[in-house]
Each structure stands twice: as structure tokens, then as C-alpha cells.
Amino acid sequence: MFKVSNATGGYGKTVIIRDVSLQVGKGEIVALLGRNGVGKSTLMRYATGLISPMAGTLEIDGRTAPASTAKRVRLGLGYVPQGRFVFQRMTVVENIAVAAESNGHDGKASVEAAFEDFPMLVPKAKDLAGGLSGGQQQILALARALAIRPRILLLDEPTEGVQPSIIDEMAGVLKRLNRERGISVLVAEQDLDFCLSIAERAYVMEKGSIRLEIDRDSLKADAALQHELLGV
Amino acid sequence: MEFDYLATVLLSSLASASILLIATIGLAVVFGLMGVINLAHGEFLMIGAYTALTATQAGVPFLLSIPIAVAVTMAIGAVIEILVINRLYGRIFDTMLATWGISIAFYQLAVLIFGTVTPGIGMPQYSIKIGDYNLAGYSLLMIFVAALMGSFVYLLMTRTVYGMKARASIQEPAMARAIGIESSRVNTMTFSLGCGLAGFAGAILLPIVPATPSMGFAFVIKAFLTVVVAGPVTLTGSAIAAIGLGGGASITASFLTSVAGDVFFFLITAVLLWLFPLGITAGWRRKM
Amino acid sequence: MNMLQVLNEKAGLVFPAISILTGLALANSIDPYLAYVATSWVIFGLLGLSLDIVWGRGGFLSLAQTAFYGLGGYFGSVAAINLSFVFGSSVIWSLSVGMISGALIAGALGLIIFYARMGPLQSTILSYTFTLLLWSVSQSFKIRLGDAVIGGDNGMSGIPGIVLAGGTEALDPKGALTFTILVAGAAYFVTYKVMTGTFGRVIDCVRLDIQKTELLGYDVRRYQVLNFAFSGGIAGLAGALFGAWSNYLNPSIFSVQEALLVPIYVLVGGLGTLAGPFVGAIAIGGLSFWLGGGAVGGQTTLILGIVLVLLVLFLKNGVLGALRQGMARLLPDPNEASRNAGAVSIETGDLEGILQAAEEKEGPAKALSSAGLLKKFGGVVPVNDVTLSFEPGKPHSLIGPNGAGKSSFLKTCVGLYKPDGGHVTLGGEPITNATIYSRVHTGMGVKNQKPQVFSELKVRDNLWIAAFSRLRDKRQAHDVATTILDMLGLTEQADVTASALSHGQQQWLDIGMVLCLAPRVVLLDEPAAGMTNEETRELAKLVRILARFTTVIVVEHDMEFVRTLQGHVTVLHQGEVFADGDIDQLRADERVLDIYLGRREHV
């Protein structure tokens, strides 16, 4: 479904990720774990095409992804960046509608669908996104990414700076969407608890490379590994 | 008699405020949406004026020359965006300096091509009488043109998909791409639209403001101050600032001297900036 | 240090000195007409220097420099016309009056701009409207002052040339050029001295992060006004020289074209280099002279416009910036050490020593309390009648859901927000409406969520500037900075530029800067954000020790971190105090779980 092969990239001449390969199957939720600065976000940006690659390829649904970010989105790549980056001076409705319309979907219908998934956004519909709290912005960023009707969703630190009750809600919605619509998810996280609650499998990164791949139960059982890798 | 005079002054001041607004809207779009201070805005006005002038001299009816002027300025605007502006987004003072460079280069080009003095075109001679005073009909028409232009831009930006894409692309360019917007193309379009609006202004104002190479300088300073005073809610803010500053200056000028009008304009601008450091609309929760 | 490094250090003295000597030698050998024209280039360079002081160093693009220049010219010339007979010299009067009037006018304008807390764009525009106002007023401003006649757009003529002493005979073009070079050189060296000294360092900090500078206890607006006045003085000096050079002034000196030429000189030469504007002015003057001399006809403006665009696009650092970068490539990389830095580990003993010394010098910890504190933003009330008291002994944590008002409460205590009601006291003293810097002097230390370090300064200088704010003594500040450097284990990175440090190290450096202030109460806004777990553990250790000596207030999201602090916890909800206790009590409280903690049982 989604496959990164031998990805090498970074900023300017600095290499941050080196020779990374991973894949996410159809309808699978996979976590990307690791400490700060190991290159999780860079890998995410690499996959979206927001940084130009030094080497490696990307496949979405068996097709080689084009270089342009916008074209990758058309193939079904949804992205929620670290730090949310909602469109501050646009309303909640516009944030969702513009994402839908840019991919040929009906804006109105998409907004309604989003409000069903995230009822907490309904009272804020006409507010400017910049006025929302951090947690609400995070939900909006997720709703916006879903409005493009993605087949693979990349989430970068979705729990950062979000209160625990909203994290729980987010986990619930992600699991449901995954079940009902078969959306694959790759989530980069430091919150191990959150990851263990939604992901079946995880890649652990270290110094810009994948150090190992592990399933949920093994990771849950292996306290020493948890401690060593994540400092939990 | 007294009343007639007052009405005349008010109407003509509203007309000059409208002229200022017409000249400003393109700048407001480019600045408000893209955060780019386009100091070459006045030269796009000048290019619009010269295009319309050249077209009418070649026998094209004046009304038809206006869309030609818009097309020409939009094309030049798109080229400038691709060559210069798109490398400088987010660097407000750099864009100011670069567009100032473009401005003086265009000015000098106009001098080389057209010389410093050019004939105006005949102004459509309708006038309206209020008591003993005559008001030029074409100037009054500008009030409606300004209102029309403002509404057009407002609706375009808030009610259309293009408008949403334009705002998204400039607020978070990378994120706009990540939801499938070809943001660099949209930005080129928006900048070119702003230049087209300047071209429109230059052409439509041609019967009142004759084309000269330096006409841009005269307009850009006041247009620029209007936009900055307006603050983040650009369009509505610019309309208010144009009426307040332009209208006020014109009233002052008709009672005192034209220098007093300028002094009024600059002094009130300074006071407003002092009272509203981030523009008069800084606290507003509106989109445009 | 080898020769090259010494040269690099002293480049701002050596090369200008060589250039001045060369200029003086040339002044006596070139064609008098060229000498006459070249004098104006040097004057424009001096005008450019005045902009570089406020823009390149102070970070404010002022378009009022030509206003000070013009006013300095007018005032200086009026003085010269009327008073030359007193000592038989015109320049004594014109230069001093020009300089003083420029400085005073800039100072007055600066008071308005900087104390109104305008945005950067608005400040630039306001400075521009000032110039425009003068331009429109001066067109019709006519007055007779003694022998001087200011004639509106007819200008003012009859300004005496450069008369040094005892006579009426003005210097010839060669002499005038020599004199101008000497004056400009003196102005440059004075500026260099000021800008490399303590004042200049603070100005650099203001440019890099004005909020942090104030949080270190500097009265930033005063520094900004003084710097602006200094630049106005230089501009006025240049204006007076210009009047003497051209013997005539008119309102075009305030024109748009003049105002916008100045940034070009600065950009061509190199922003922030001080010597650059002279290079820029001479290069552009020379180019115009050559082009105007018939090489390309009258297309100077066109070429200048294109040059400006190309400069902005491709040569951001100007000629001198490019040279400096070239030179840096020949030297060893000063940031090499940043790559060998290991994980931070706090030296507990050192830390206790530092805190003890601070306590001896600055007195015991102070309590911070708020009574009925209120802050509104439109309809939102992020701080609603909050009465809290923080005492030394144990760390205090403030937690609460997003939007509960934790950060707003903190910012209102710090003075970043003005309260709409209620009081704040620090150690019993009311500080509700005190300025931020005076709160810092009373003993408040603040660390914001993002690391705030002065990116272009060395690690050691970051700490030094913090310590100097408190001690006002270079040597003592150096000693304190060194101790803190050791405690953080950053000694090897002392000469590294702060921006080269990793995110985590910048957080530690920021904390170190707060410790340099020897604060009596410390406020930390989400200090663990973006830290690794190891670093978070070290931080908890530091906070616990810190709380034994001072009052510590921590706003945090990371519950694990709050728990390890073993302190007192207050829960805020919708701007109000919701619950209070230690973390275990709160975890047992159903209401708190509902609003904040959630149940951690994912669907």
C-alpha cells in the first residue's frame, strides 16, 4: 500500500535520514517510534515530498509517487504535520472545505462528514482557526487531512501539547476510521501509550535509520527495550 | 449656496477617496493576502495607463482598452512573480526593496519609451450641476467603480474556491501543497491579479489622471500608507482608511491648500499608526 | 591564534584604517572635479552608516534617516550662516548643531515609535511618513532666520563651504575631501567602539530577541531610543557636511528617492558591517559617475533598479558580507565543538554552590502571589479571578487542559500581558503594573517554552549578557558566566555560536541564562517540551534543587515530569483555580480526571 525504499534526505547538505525502508499495508496502523531528533519528522516530510530527496523511492498503492507534493496528495496521501499548521486566518469550515475542493470533492459534503466525525468542531464552525486551542487545532488538522479522502494518513506527533481527554478521543476516531474506511495510518509518536493503543506494529528509529521492526505485543512485553529506546 | 458648496466638496472628496481606493485595491490584495509590499504597484498602474492610452491612440474604443490593460499588466505581473517575488515570500523588507528596484527600472523604461510628457485623452464631458457648482461626471462615476471593484474582490476572495486556495497558499505554503494545492501557481495567480487590478485602475483613471512615467510614485505612497493603516483585515480596512484619509485630505485641500491636504494625510497616518500600532483592524475577527 | 585569526578579529579596525589612509593619499592626487564628486560619496556613506546602526545592528529599517540628514543640514547650515564669524569657522557650528539636532529629533521620534510598541512594518512606515511630512511641509515653508533664508521649494542658498578657522576662505575640493574623510573616519571609529562595547552587545540582543533581552532585565526601549538618537546624530552630521559641500539645500533632500537610496548603500556594502555603507556609497557613486560620464548614456536609474533587485536576490550580505564569509572559510570552524557535546548532566554540587552564592548576594527567596487576577481577550477570559500564592520550599506546578489559562496566568504575572483587574506582588512588593525589566531586577526569572537564546552570539556571551544585566560589572559577569558554563558542562562549547547548539542544549543554555540573574522566584513555561526523557530527568533534578533556594513555578503538560517534581500542584480550568494538592491527591479526584487527565482507556 505505502512503501518507502532506501530513503535518504535532509535539509541543505545535512543528511538526517539515511537509507530508510518501511512499509504500511492496506488498512494497517503502524507506529514510528524514537527519541527526539532521530529523523521521524524528516521521514514524514520526505514522504510528502516537502523536502527534496537525495535518494530512494516512494510507492503509494503500487505506483511510484511523483515528485510534486500536490500530486502525491491526489494519489491519496494525507498528512498532519507536527505543529498542526492550520490556516490561521480561515474559518474551521474553510480549512476543511479548501482541502476537499482542491482534490475535486464537494466542500459542503466534506464539511458535514467532518462534523459527524468530530462533533467538537461544530460549535467552532465559523471561528477563525487561529483562535482555537491547541487540541482543537490538532483535531481540525486531522479533519482537514481526512477531507482529501486519503488512503494513507501520515500523522506527525498528533498528541504533542494536547490534553489527555482529546488524545483518547483522537485514538477512538482513528481506530474507527481505520476499521470503517480501511485508511492506512503511519503515526510518528513519542507517546508510547497512545501508540500501543492503536498500532499493531512499530518501527523504531535511531540516528536517522530504522533500528528494528517490532509488533505490539513484543514491545509491550519488553520493558527493557522500551526503556532503552524511549527512556520510558 | 452654503449647502451647495458643502455638498459639492463632500461629493468631490468622496470621489477622490474612491480614486484612492481604486488605486489601492490591487496593493491591498497583494499585501493583505501575500504579505508582499509591492512598491512597484504604482508602475503597474502606469503600465495600465500607457497600455490604455496606446490602445485608444491606435483606434480601440476606450472601454475596450481597459481589458487590454488588465491583460498586459497581469502578464507582466506573472513574470515578475516568477522571476523575483516567489523567492522572497516571508521576507517583507527584502520584497519592499526588490519591488522598489523594479519600480525605478520600469519608470526609467517608460521614460525611454514614451518620454516624460504625454498627451491625456479627452475626458468624457458630462457634468453635474449642484446649485452654481459643476462636478465632473466621470469623477463621480469613480465612486461606483470603487464600490464595484471592492465587492468583486471581496466576493472573489471569500466566496470562491480560488479565494480559499489563495489564502491557504500564502498562510501556510508547505501545508497548502500537502493538501493538494499547487501553491506556487496560485501565488503567481494572486500576484498577477493584484497587478491586473492596478492596470485596471490605471486605465479607468486615464481620463482623470494622464499617463506619465512618474504617475506611479504619486499614487503608490498614499496607497501604501492606506494599506498599512488598514491592518490585517485588508479589504474592509483599506476602504475605511481610503475614505478617512483620502476624503479627509481632499476636504482639507479644498478649504486650505493642496500642501495642507498632504500634510493632513501624512499626519493622520502617523497618528493612526501611533494609536493602532498594528493597523486599525488589528483586533477584528474578520477574514478580509 | 595565528595571524589570520587576529586579522579576522580586528578586521573592523584594520581595513577601514588602511582605506582611510589610501583615501587621504588619493585625495591629494586626483582631479579636483573627481575629488569634489567623491566628497559626496563619502557623505552618503556616512548617511548609510547611520542607517546601518539602526537597521543592521538595531534591527529597525528606518526610512527617516534622510529626514534627520535633511534637518541636520538645515539647522547646521542656519547656524553656520549666522555664527561663522564667532570663531571664524563654519564647520564648528554646522557640524555640532547638525549632529545635535539630528540626535534630538531622532530621539523624540524614537520615543513615539518604540514606546508605542509598533509592529516592525508599522515602525518603518511611521518613520517614512515622518520624512514625507517634512517633504510636503518644506515645499512651502518660508522663513528668515538672521542671515539665513529658507525659501520653501526655492531652497536655502549661501551656505558657507568648509571653513576651518580664522577666515572666510573655504577649503578647495581636495581639502574638502580630506576633511570629509577625516570626519567620516572619526565617526566610523566612534561607532565601531560603541557597537563592539557593552551598549552594542545589548543592541545586538535587542535585534535578535527583544523579548528575551527585556526578560534579562534590560530596559530595551531606552536602548532602542538611544541607539536611534545616536544614528540620528550621525545622519545630522552627514547632512551638515552635505550642506557645506553643496552650499545649497532644498526640499528634495526629503524626497522618496533620497530616502530609498540609503538602504541600497547599506545593502550593497553589507548590512550590519558598519564599514559596508561606505563601500556601497562609493561603489554606487562611482558607478553613476562612470555611467553618467557617457558610457551608457542616461540610464543610470534603470541600472540601479536592476542592481537592487539582483542584490536582494543573490547577494544578501553585500560586498563586505561576502568577503567576510570567504575569510571565514579559511579559518577553523568555531562551531566544531558543538558536535562533540554529550548529554547534559547537572553538577549537583556546582548548582548548589551557585544558588547559595546567589542567595548570599541577592537575599532570600521571595514569594509571588496574585489576588483576584483578571485578564480578558474580547469575550474570552483566560485568567478569571485567580488568587494564588507561591512560596519557596517545594516546586509549584500549574496544570490544566489546553486553554485553561496556565500560560496566560504566567504571562500576566511576568508582565507580558497587562491585567484587567487584580494585583500581583513579588516578595510583598506590588508589581501589578511594573515594567518587565524592573520585575526582573526585583528578582523574577522567566524561562519561556521555546528556547530563547541569542543565536548569533557565542554561548559564553549569552551567559555574560545575562549576568551583566544584574551585576553591571564586566569582570564579575565573566566569573558568573564561567561558573554557570561549568555547571552545565558546556565549557568546551563556550566559543560556539548559540544557534549551532542542538534544541536541547539551547534549552539548557536558556535555563543557564535565567540562573545568571540569580532570581528569587523562577517561572518556567513548559520547560520539558521537546526534551528527551534523559534531559527531562536532569531537569526535574535541577528544579527540585532550585526550589530549595528560590520559589519555583512550573507550567507543564508532561504529567510524568510533574510527578517527579514531588511538589505542590494547582489545576486551572477555564481560567479559574479548579483544584489544589499533590499529584496523587489530584489523580484520585474524579472531577480532575474528567476535565483533564482522561482515563487512558482507549476505545
Short mmCIF file of N, CA, C and O in Angstrom, two decimals, chain C residues 489-585:
data_model
loop_
_atom_site.label_atom_id
_atom_site.label_comp_id
_atom_site.label_asym_id
_atom_site.label_seq_id
_atom_site.Cartn_x
_atom_site.Cartn_y
_atom_site.Cartn_z
N GLY C 489 28.15 21.98 32.02
CA GLY C 489 29.02 21.11 31.25
C GLY C 489 29.19 21.59 29.82
O GLY C 489 29.40 20.81 28.89
N LEU C 490 29.10 22.89 29.61
CA LEU C 490 29.21 23.43 28.25
C LEU C 490 30.54 24.16 28.03
O LEU C 490 30.70 24.90 27.08
N THR C 491 31.51 23.92 28.94
CA THR C 491 32.77 24.66 28.86
C THR C 491 33.43 24.53 27.48
O THR C 491 33.92 25.50 26.93
N GLU C 492 33.39 23.32 26.95
CA GLU C 492 34.04 23.13 25.64
C GLU C 492 33.33 23.88 24.53
O GLU C 492 33.91 24.16 23.49
N GLN C 493 32.04 24.16 24.75
CA GLN C 493 31.26 24.83 23.71
C GLN C 493 31.19 26.34 23.94
O GLN C 493 30.40 27.02 23.29
N ALA C 494 32.03 26.86 24.84
CA ALA C 494 31.94 28.27 25.21
C ALA C 494 32.00 29.20 24.00
O ALA C 494 31.31 30.22 23.96
N ASP C 495 32.82 28.86 23.01
CA ASP C 495 33.00 29.77 21.89
C ASP C 495 32.16 29.40 20.67
O ASP C 495 32.33 29.93 19.58
N VAL C 496 31.24 28.45 20.88
CA VAL C 496 30.35 28.05 19.80
C VAL C 496 29.23 29.08 19.69
O VAL C 496 28.79 29.65 20.69
N THR C 497 28.77 29.34 18.47
CA THR C 497 27.62 30.21 18.29
C THR C 497 26.38 29.49 18.80
O THR C 497 26.19 28.31 18.53
N ALA C 498 25.52 30.22 19.52
CA ALA C 498 24.39 29.56 20.19
C ALA C 498 23.49 28.82 19.20
O ALA C 498 22.92 27.78 19.52
N SER C 499 23.37 29.33 17.99
CA SER C 499 22.48 28.68 17.03
C SER C 499 22.99 27.31 16.60
O SER C 499 22.23 26.50 16.08
N ALA C 500 24.29 27.06 16.83
CA ALA C 500 24.84 25.76 16.43
C ALA C 500 24.51 24.66 17.44
O ALA C 500 24.69 23.48 17.18
N LEU C 501 24.02 25.06 18.61
CA LEU C 501 23.68 24.06 19.62
C LEU C 501 22.40 23.31 19.22
O LEU C 501 21.57 23.85 18.49
N SER C 502 22.25 22.11 19.75
CA SER C 502 21.02 21.37 19.49
C SER C 502 19.89 22.02 20.28
O SER C 502 20.10 22.82 21.19
N HIS C 503 18.67 21.63 19.92
CA HIS C 503 17.49 22.19 20.58
C HIS C 503 17.57 22.00 22.11
O HIS C 503 17.33 22.93 22.88
N GLY C 504 17.94 20.79 22.51
CA GLY C 504 18.03 20.51 23.95
C GLY C 504 19.07 21.37 24.63
O GLY C 504 18.83 21.93 25.70
N GLN C 505 20.23 21.50 23.99
CA GLN C 505 21.30 22.32 24.59
C GLN C 505 20.90 23.78 24.68
O GLN C 505 21.26 24.48 25.64
N GLN C 506 20.12 24.24 23.69
CA GLN C 506 19.65 25.62 23.75
C GLN C 506 18.72 25.81 24.94
O GLN C 506 18.75 26.85 25.60
N GLN C 507 17.90 24.79 25.23
CA GLN C 507 17.04 24.87 26.42
C GLN C 507 17.89 25.03 27.67
O GLN C 507 17.59 25.85 28.54
N TRP C 508 18.97 24.25 27.75
CA TRP C 508 19.84 24.33 28.93
C TRP C 508 20.52 25.67 29.02
O TRP C 508 20.65 26.25 30.08
N LEU C 509 20.97 26.17 27.86
CA LEU C 509 21.62 27.47 27.85
C LEU C 509 20.65 28.54 28.36
O LEU C 509 21.01 29.42 29.14
N ASP C 510 19.39 28.42 27.89
CA ASP C 510 18.38 29.38 28.31
C ASP C 510 18.18 29.32 29.83
O ASP C 510 18.14 30.36 30.51
N ILE C 511 18.13 28.11 30.35
CA ILE C 511 17.99 27.96 31.81
C ILE C 511 19.21 28.56 32.51
O ILE C 511 19.09 29.26 33.53
N GLY C 512 20.38 28.32 31.94
CA GLY C 512 21.60 28.90 32.49
C GLY C 512 21.54 30.41 32.54
O GLY C 512 21.97 31.04 33.50
N MET C 513 20.98 31.01 31.48
CA MET C 513 20.85 32.47 31.46
C MET C 513 19.94 32.95 32.58
O MET C 513 20.20 33.98 33.22
N VAL C 514 18.87 32.21 32.83
CA VAL C 514 17.97 32.58 33.92
C VAL C 514 18.72 32.49 35.25
O VAL C 514 18.60 33.38 36.10
N LEU C 515 19.55 31.44 35.41
CA LEU C 515 20.30 31.30 36.67
C LEU C 515 21.30 32.44 36.85
O LEU C 515 21.59 32.84 37.98
N CYS C 516 21.85 32.95 35.76
CA CYS C 516 22.79 34.07 35.84
C CYS C 516 22.15 35.29 36.51
O CYS C 516 22.83 36.14 37.05
N LEU C 517 20.82 35.38 36.43
CA LEU C 517 20.12 36.52 37.01
C LEU C 517 19.96 36.37 38.52
O LEU C 517 19.46 37.28 39.17
N ALA C 518 20.36 35.20 39.05
CA ALA C 518 20.15 34.89 40.47
C ALA C 518 18.74 35.26 40.90
O ALA C 518 18.54 36.03 41.84
N PRO C 519 17.73 34.74 40.22
CA PRO C 519 16.36 35.15 40.51
C PRO C 519 15.91 34.63 41.87
O PRO C 519 16.38 33.59 42.34
N ARG C 520 14.99 35.35 42.49
CA ARG C 520 14.41 34.96 43.78
C ARG C 520 13.10 34.20 43.60
O ARG C 520 12.55 33.65 44.53
N VAL C 521 12.57 34.29 42.37
CA VAL C 521 11.43 33.46 42.02
C VAL C 521 11.60 33.10 40.54
O VAL C 521 12.00 33.94 39.75
N VAL C 522 11.39 31.82 40.22
CA VAL C 522 11.64 31.36 38.85
C VAL C 522 10.34 30.85 38.25
O VAL C 522 9.64 30.04 38.86
N LEU C 523 10.00 31.33 37.06
CA LEU C 523 8.81 30.86 36.37
C LEU C 523 9.22 30.11 35.11
O LEU C 523 9.94 30.65 34.27
N LEU C 524 8.79 28.87 35.01
CA LEU C 524 9.18 28.04 33.87
C LEU C 524 7.93 27.62 33.09
O LEU C 524 7.03 26.99 33.66
N ASP C 525 7.86 28.00 31.81
CA ASP C 525 6.70 27.65 31.00
C ASP C 525 7.04 26.42 30.15
O ASP C 525 7.85 26.50 29.24
N GLU C 526 6.42 25.30 30.45
CA GLU C 526 6.64 24.03 29.76
C GLU C 526 8.13 23.77 29.47
O GLU C 526 8.53 23.62 28.32
N PRO C 527 8.94 23.73 30.51
CA PRO C 527 10.37 23.58 30.28
C PRO C 527 10.74 22.24 29.68
O PRO C 527 11.77 22.11 29.04
N ALA C 528 9.92 21.22 29.87
CA ALA C 528 10.29 19.88 29.39
C ALA C 528 9.87 19.65 27.95
O ALA C 528 10.18 18.61 27.37
N ALA C 529 9.15 20.62 27.35
CA ALA C 529 8.68 20.43 25.97
C ALA C 529 9.87 20.22 25.04
O ALA C 529 10.82 20.99 25.06
N GLY C 530 9.83 19.17 24.26
CA GLY C 530 10.87 18.93 23.28
C GLY C 530 12.17 18.39 23.87
O GLY C 530 13.17 18.32 23.19
N MET C 531 12.15 18.03 25.14
CA MET C 531 13.36 17.44 25.73
C MET C 531 13.27 15.92 25.67
O MET C 531 12.17 15.36 25.71
N THR C 532 14.41 15.27 25.59
CA THR C 532 14.41 13.81 25.66
C THR C 532 14.11 13.39 27.09
O THR C 532 14.17 14.21 28.01
N ASN C 533 13.81 12.13 27.26
CA ASN C 533 13.47 11.68 28.61
C ASN C 533 14.64 11.83 29.58
O ASN C 533 14.45 12.16 30.74
N GLU C 534 15.85 11.56 29.05
CA GLU C 534 17.03 11.76 29.89
C GLU C 534 17.12 13.20 30.36
O GLU C 534 17.32 13.48 31.54
N GLU C 535 16.96 14.12 29.39
CA GLU C 535 17.07 15.54 29.72
C GLU C 535 15.98 15.95 30.69
O GLU C 535 16.20 16.76 31.58
N THR C 536 14.78 15.38 30.49
CA THR C 536 13.68 15.71 31.39
C THR C 536 14.02 15.30 32.82
O THR C 536 13.72 16.01 33.77
N ARG C 537 14.69 14.16 32.97
CA ARG C 537 15.07 13.71 34.31
C ARG C 537 16.07 14.67 34.95
O ARG C 537 15.95 15.03 36.12
N GLU C 538 17.06 15.12 34.14
CA GLU C 538 18.03 16.08 34.67
C GLU C 538 17.32 17.37 35.07
O GLU C 538 17.64 17.98 36.09
N LEU C 539 16.35 17.75 34.23
CA LEU C 539 15.63 18.99 34.50
C LEU C 539 14.86 18.90 35.82
O LEU C 539 14.87 19.84 36.62
N ALA C 540 14.23 17.73 36.04
CA ALA C 540 13.48 17.56 37.29
C ALA C 540 14.41 17.69 38.49
O ALA C 540 14.08 18.33 39.49
N LYS C 541 15.61 17.14 38.31
CA LYS C 541 16.61 17.24 39.38
C LYS C 541 16.93 18.71 39.65
O LYS C 541 16.93 19.16 40.81
N LEU C 542 17.18 19.44 38.56
CA LEU C 542 17.52 20.85 38.70
C LEU C 542 16.40 21.63 39.38
O LEU C 542 16.64 22.43 40.28
N VAL C 543 15.17 21.36 38.95
CA VAL C 543 14.04 22.11 39.52
C VAL C 543 13.90 21.82 41.01
O VAL C 543 13.64 22.73 41.80
N ARG C 544 14.10 20.56 41.38
CA ARG C 544 13.98 20.22 42.81
C ARG C 544 15.02 20.95 43.65
O ARG C 544 14.71 21.47 44.72
N ILE C 545 16.26 20.98 43.14
CA ILE C 545 17.31 21.68 43.90
C ILE C 545 17.02 23.18 43.94
O ILE C 545 17.13 23.83 44.98
N LEU C 546 16.62 23.70 42.79
CA LEU C 546 16.32 25.12 42.67
C LEU C 546 15.26 25.54 43.69
O LEU C 546 15.36 26.59 44.33
N ALA C 547 14.27 24.67 43.87
CA ALA C 547 13.15 25.00 44.76
C ALA C 547 13.58 25.09 46.22
O ALA C 547 12.88 25.65 47.05
N ARG C 548 14.75 24.53 46.54
CA ARG C 548 15.22 24.64 47.93
C ARG C 548 15.73 26.05 48.21
O ARG C 548 15.80 26.48 49.35
N PHE C 549 16.11 26.76 47.15
CA PHE C 549 16.71 28.08 47.34
C PHE C 549 15.79 29.22 46.91
O PHE C 549 15.92 30.34 47.39
N THR C 550 14.93 28.95 45.94
CA THR C 550 14.05 30.01 45.45
C THR C 550 12.64 29.46 45.30
O THR C 550 12.41 28.28 45.42
N THR C 551 11.71 30.37 45.00
CA THR C 551 10.36 29.95 44.67
C THR C 551 10.36 29.50 43.20
O THR C 551 10.93 30.18 42.36
N VAL C 552 9.75 28.35 42.92
CA VAL C 552 9.74 27.87 41.54
C VAL C 552 8.31 27.57 41.12
O VAL C 552 7.58 26.88 41.83
N ILE C 553 7.92 28.10 39.97
CA ILE C 553 6.58 27.83 39.43
C ILE C 553 6.75 27.23 38.03
O ILE C 553 7.45 27.80 37.19
N VAL C 554 6.15 26.08 37.82
CA VAL C 554 6.31 25.37 36.55
C VAL C 554 4.94 25.16 35.92
O VAL C 554 4.03 24.63 36.56
N VAL C 555 4.80 25.57 34.66
CA VAL C 555 3.59 25.23 33.90
C VAL C 555 3.95 24.02 33.07
O VAL C 555 4.95 24.05 32.36
N GLU C 556 3.18 22.95 33.17
CA GLU C 556 3.59 21.74 32.45
C GLU C 556 2.41 20.94 31.92
O GLU C 556 1.30 20.99 32.42
N HIS C 557 2.70 20.19 30.89
CA HIS C 557 1.76 19.24 30.32
C HIS C 557 2.14 17.82 30.68
O HIS C 557 1.31 16.94 30.83
N ASP C 558 3.46 17.62 30.76
CA ASP C 558 4.01 16.29 30.96
C ASP C 558 3.76 15.84 32.40
O ASP C 558 4.44 16.26 33.33
N MET C 559 2.75 14.97 32.59
CA MET C 559 2.35 14.58 33.94
C MET C 559 3.45 13.82 34.65
O MET C 559 3.63 13.93 35.86
N GLU C 560 4.18 13.06 33.86
CA GLU C 560 5.26 12.27 34.43
C GLU C 560 6.28 13.21 35.09
O GLU C 560 6.74 12.98 36.20
N PHE C 561 6.56 14.27 34.36
CA PHE C 561 7.51 15.26 34.85
C PHE C 561 6.98 15.93 36.12
O PHE C 561 7.70 16.08 37.11
N VAL C 562 5.72 16.31 36.10
CA VAL C 562 5.11 16.95 37.27
C VAL C 562 5.20 16.03 38.48
O VAL C 562 5.48 16.45 39.59
N ARG C 563 4.98 14.73 38.23
CA ARG C 563 5.03 13.79 39.34
C ARG C 563 6.42 13.71 39.95
O ARG C 563 6.58 13.74 41.17
N THR C 564 7.45 13.69 39.07
CA THR C 564 8.81 13.57 39.59
C THR C 564 9.26 14.81 40.34
O THR C 564 10.23 14.77 41.08
N LEU C 565 8.56 15.94 40.15
CA LEU C 565 8.94 17.16 40.89
C LEU C 565 8.57 17.04 42.36
O LEU C 565 9.10 17.76 43.19
N GLN C 566 7.63 16.15 42.68
CA GLN C 566 7.20 15.92 44.06
C GLN C 566 6.80 17.20 44.76
O GLN C 566 7.09 17.40 45.94
N GLY C 567 6.14 18.06 44.01
CA GLY C 567 5.78 19.35 44.62
C GLY C 567 4.29 19.54 44.74
O GLY C 567 3.51 18.58 44.73
N HIS C 568 3.94 20.79 44.86
CA HIS C 568 2.54 21.17 45.02
C HIS C 568 1.95 21.41 43.63
O HIS C 568 2.61 21.95 42.76
N VAL C 569 0.70 20.98 43.42
CA VAL C 569 0.11 21.10 42.09
C VAL C 569 -1.20 21.87 42.16
O VAL C 569 -2.02 21.63 43.05
N THR C 570 -1.38 22.83 41.24
CA THR C 570 -2.64 23.55 41.14
C THR C 570 -3.24 23.27 39.77
O THR C 570 -2.54 23.36 38.77
N VAL C 571 -4.52 22.91 39.73
CA VAL C 571 -5.18 22.68 38.45
C VAL C 571 -5.99 23.91 38.09
O VAL C 571 -6.79 24.39 38.89
N LEU C 572 -5.77 24.44 36.88
CA LEU C 572 -6.58 25.54 36.37
C LEU C 572 -7.57 24.98 35.36
O LEU C 572 -7.27 24.05 34.62
N HIS C 573 -8.76 25.55 35.33
CA HIS C 573 -9.75 25.13 34.36
C HIS C 573 -10.59 26.34 33.98
O HIS C 573 -11.11 27.02 34.87
N GLN C 574 -10.69 26.64 32.71
CA GLN C 574 -11.44 27.79 32.19
C GLN C 574 -11.07 29.07 32.93
O GLN C 574 -11.93 29.86 33.32
N GLY C 575 -9.78 29.24 33.15
CA GLY C 575 -9.30 30.47 33.73
C GLY C 575 -9.41 30.56 35.24
O GLY C 575 -9.03 31.56 35.82
N GLU C 576 -9.96 29.52 35.87
CA GLU C 576 -10.12 29.59 37.33
C GLU C 576 -9.37 28.46 38.02
O GLU C 576 -9.09 27.43 37.42
N VAL C 577 -9.07 28.68 39.30
CA VAL C 577 -8.44 27.63 40.07
C VAL C 577 -9.48 26.54 40.30
O VAL C 577 -10.58 26.80 40.76
N PHE C 578 -9.14 25.31 39.94
CA PHE C 578 -10.11 24.23 39.94
C PHE C 578 -9.85 23.25 41.07
O PHE C 578 -10.76 22.79 41.74
N ALA C 579 -8.59 22.94 41.30
CA ALA C 579 -8.25 22.01 42.38
C ALA C 579 -6.81 22.25 42.78
O ALA C 579 -6.06 22.92 42.09
N ASP C 580 -6.41 21.68 43.88
CA ASP C 580 -5.16 22.02 44.51
C ASP C 580 -4.71 20.80 45.31
O ASP C 580 -5.54 20.11 45.88
N GLY C 581 -3.42 20.52 45.37
CA GLY C 581 -2.98 19.39 46.19
C GLY C 581 -1.70 18.80 45.63
O GLY C 581 -1.06 19.43 44.80
N ASP C 582 -1.32 17.58 46.08
CA ASP C 582 -0.19 16.96 45.40
C ASP C 582 -0.73 16.03 44.32
O ASP C 582 -1.93 15.78 44.23
N ILE C 583 0.16 15.52 43.49
CA ILE C 583 -0.29 14.85 42.27
C ILE C 583 -1.14 13.62 42.57
O ILE C 583 -2.10 13.35 41.86
N ASP C 584 -0.82 12.91 43.66
CA ASP C 584 -1.59 11.70 43.96
C ASP C 584 -3.02 12.03 44.38
O ASP C 584 -3.96 11.36 43.99
N GLN C 585 -3.14 13.10 45.16
CA GLN C 585 -4.50 13.55 45.54
C GLN C 585 -5.30 13.88 44.30
O GLN C 585 -6.47 13.53 44.19
#
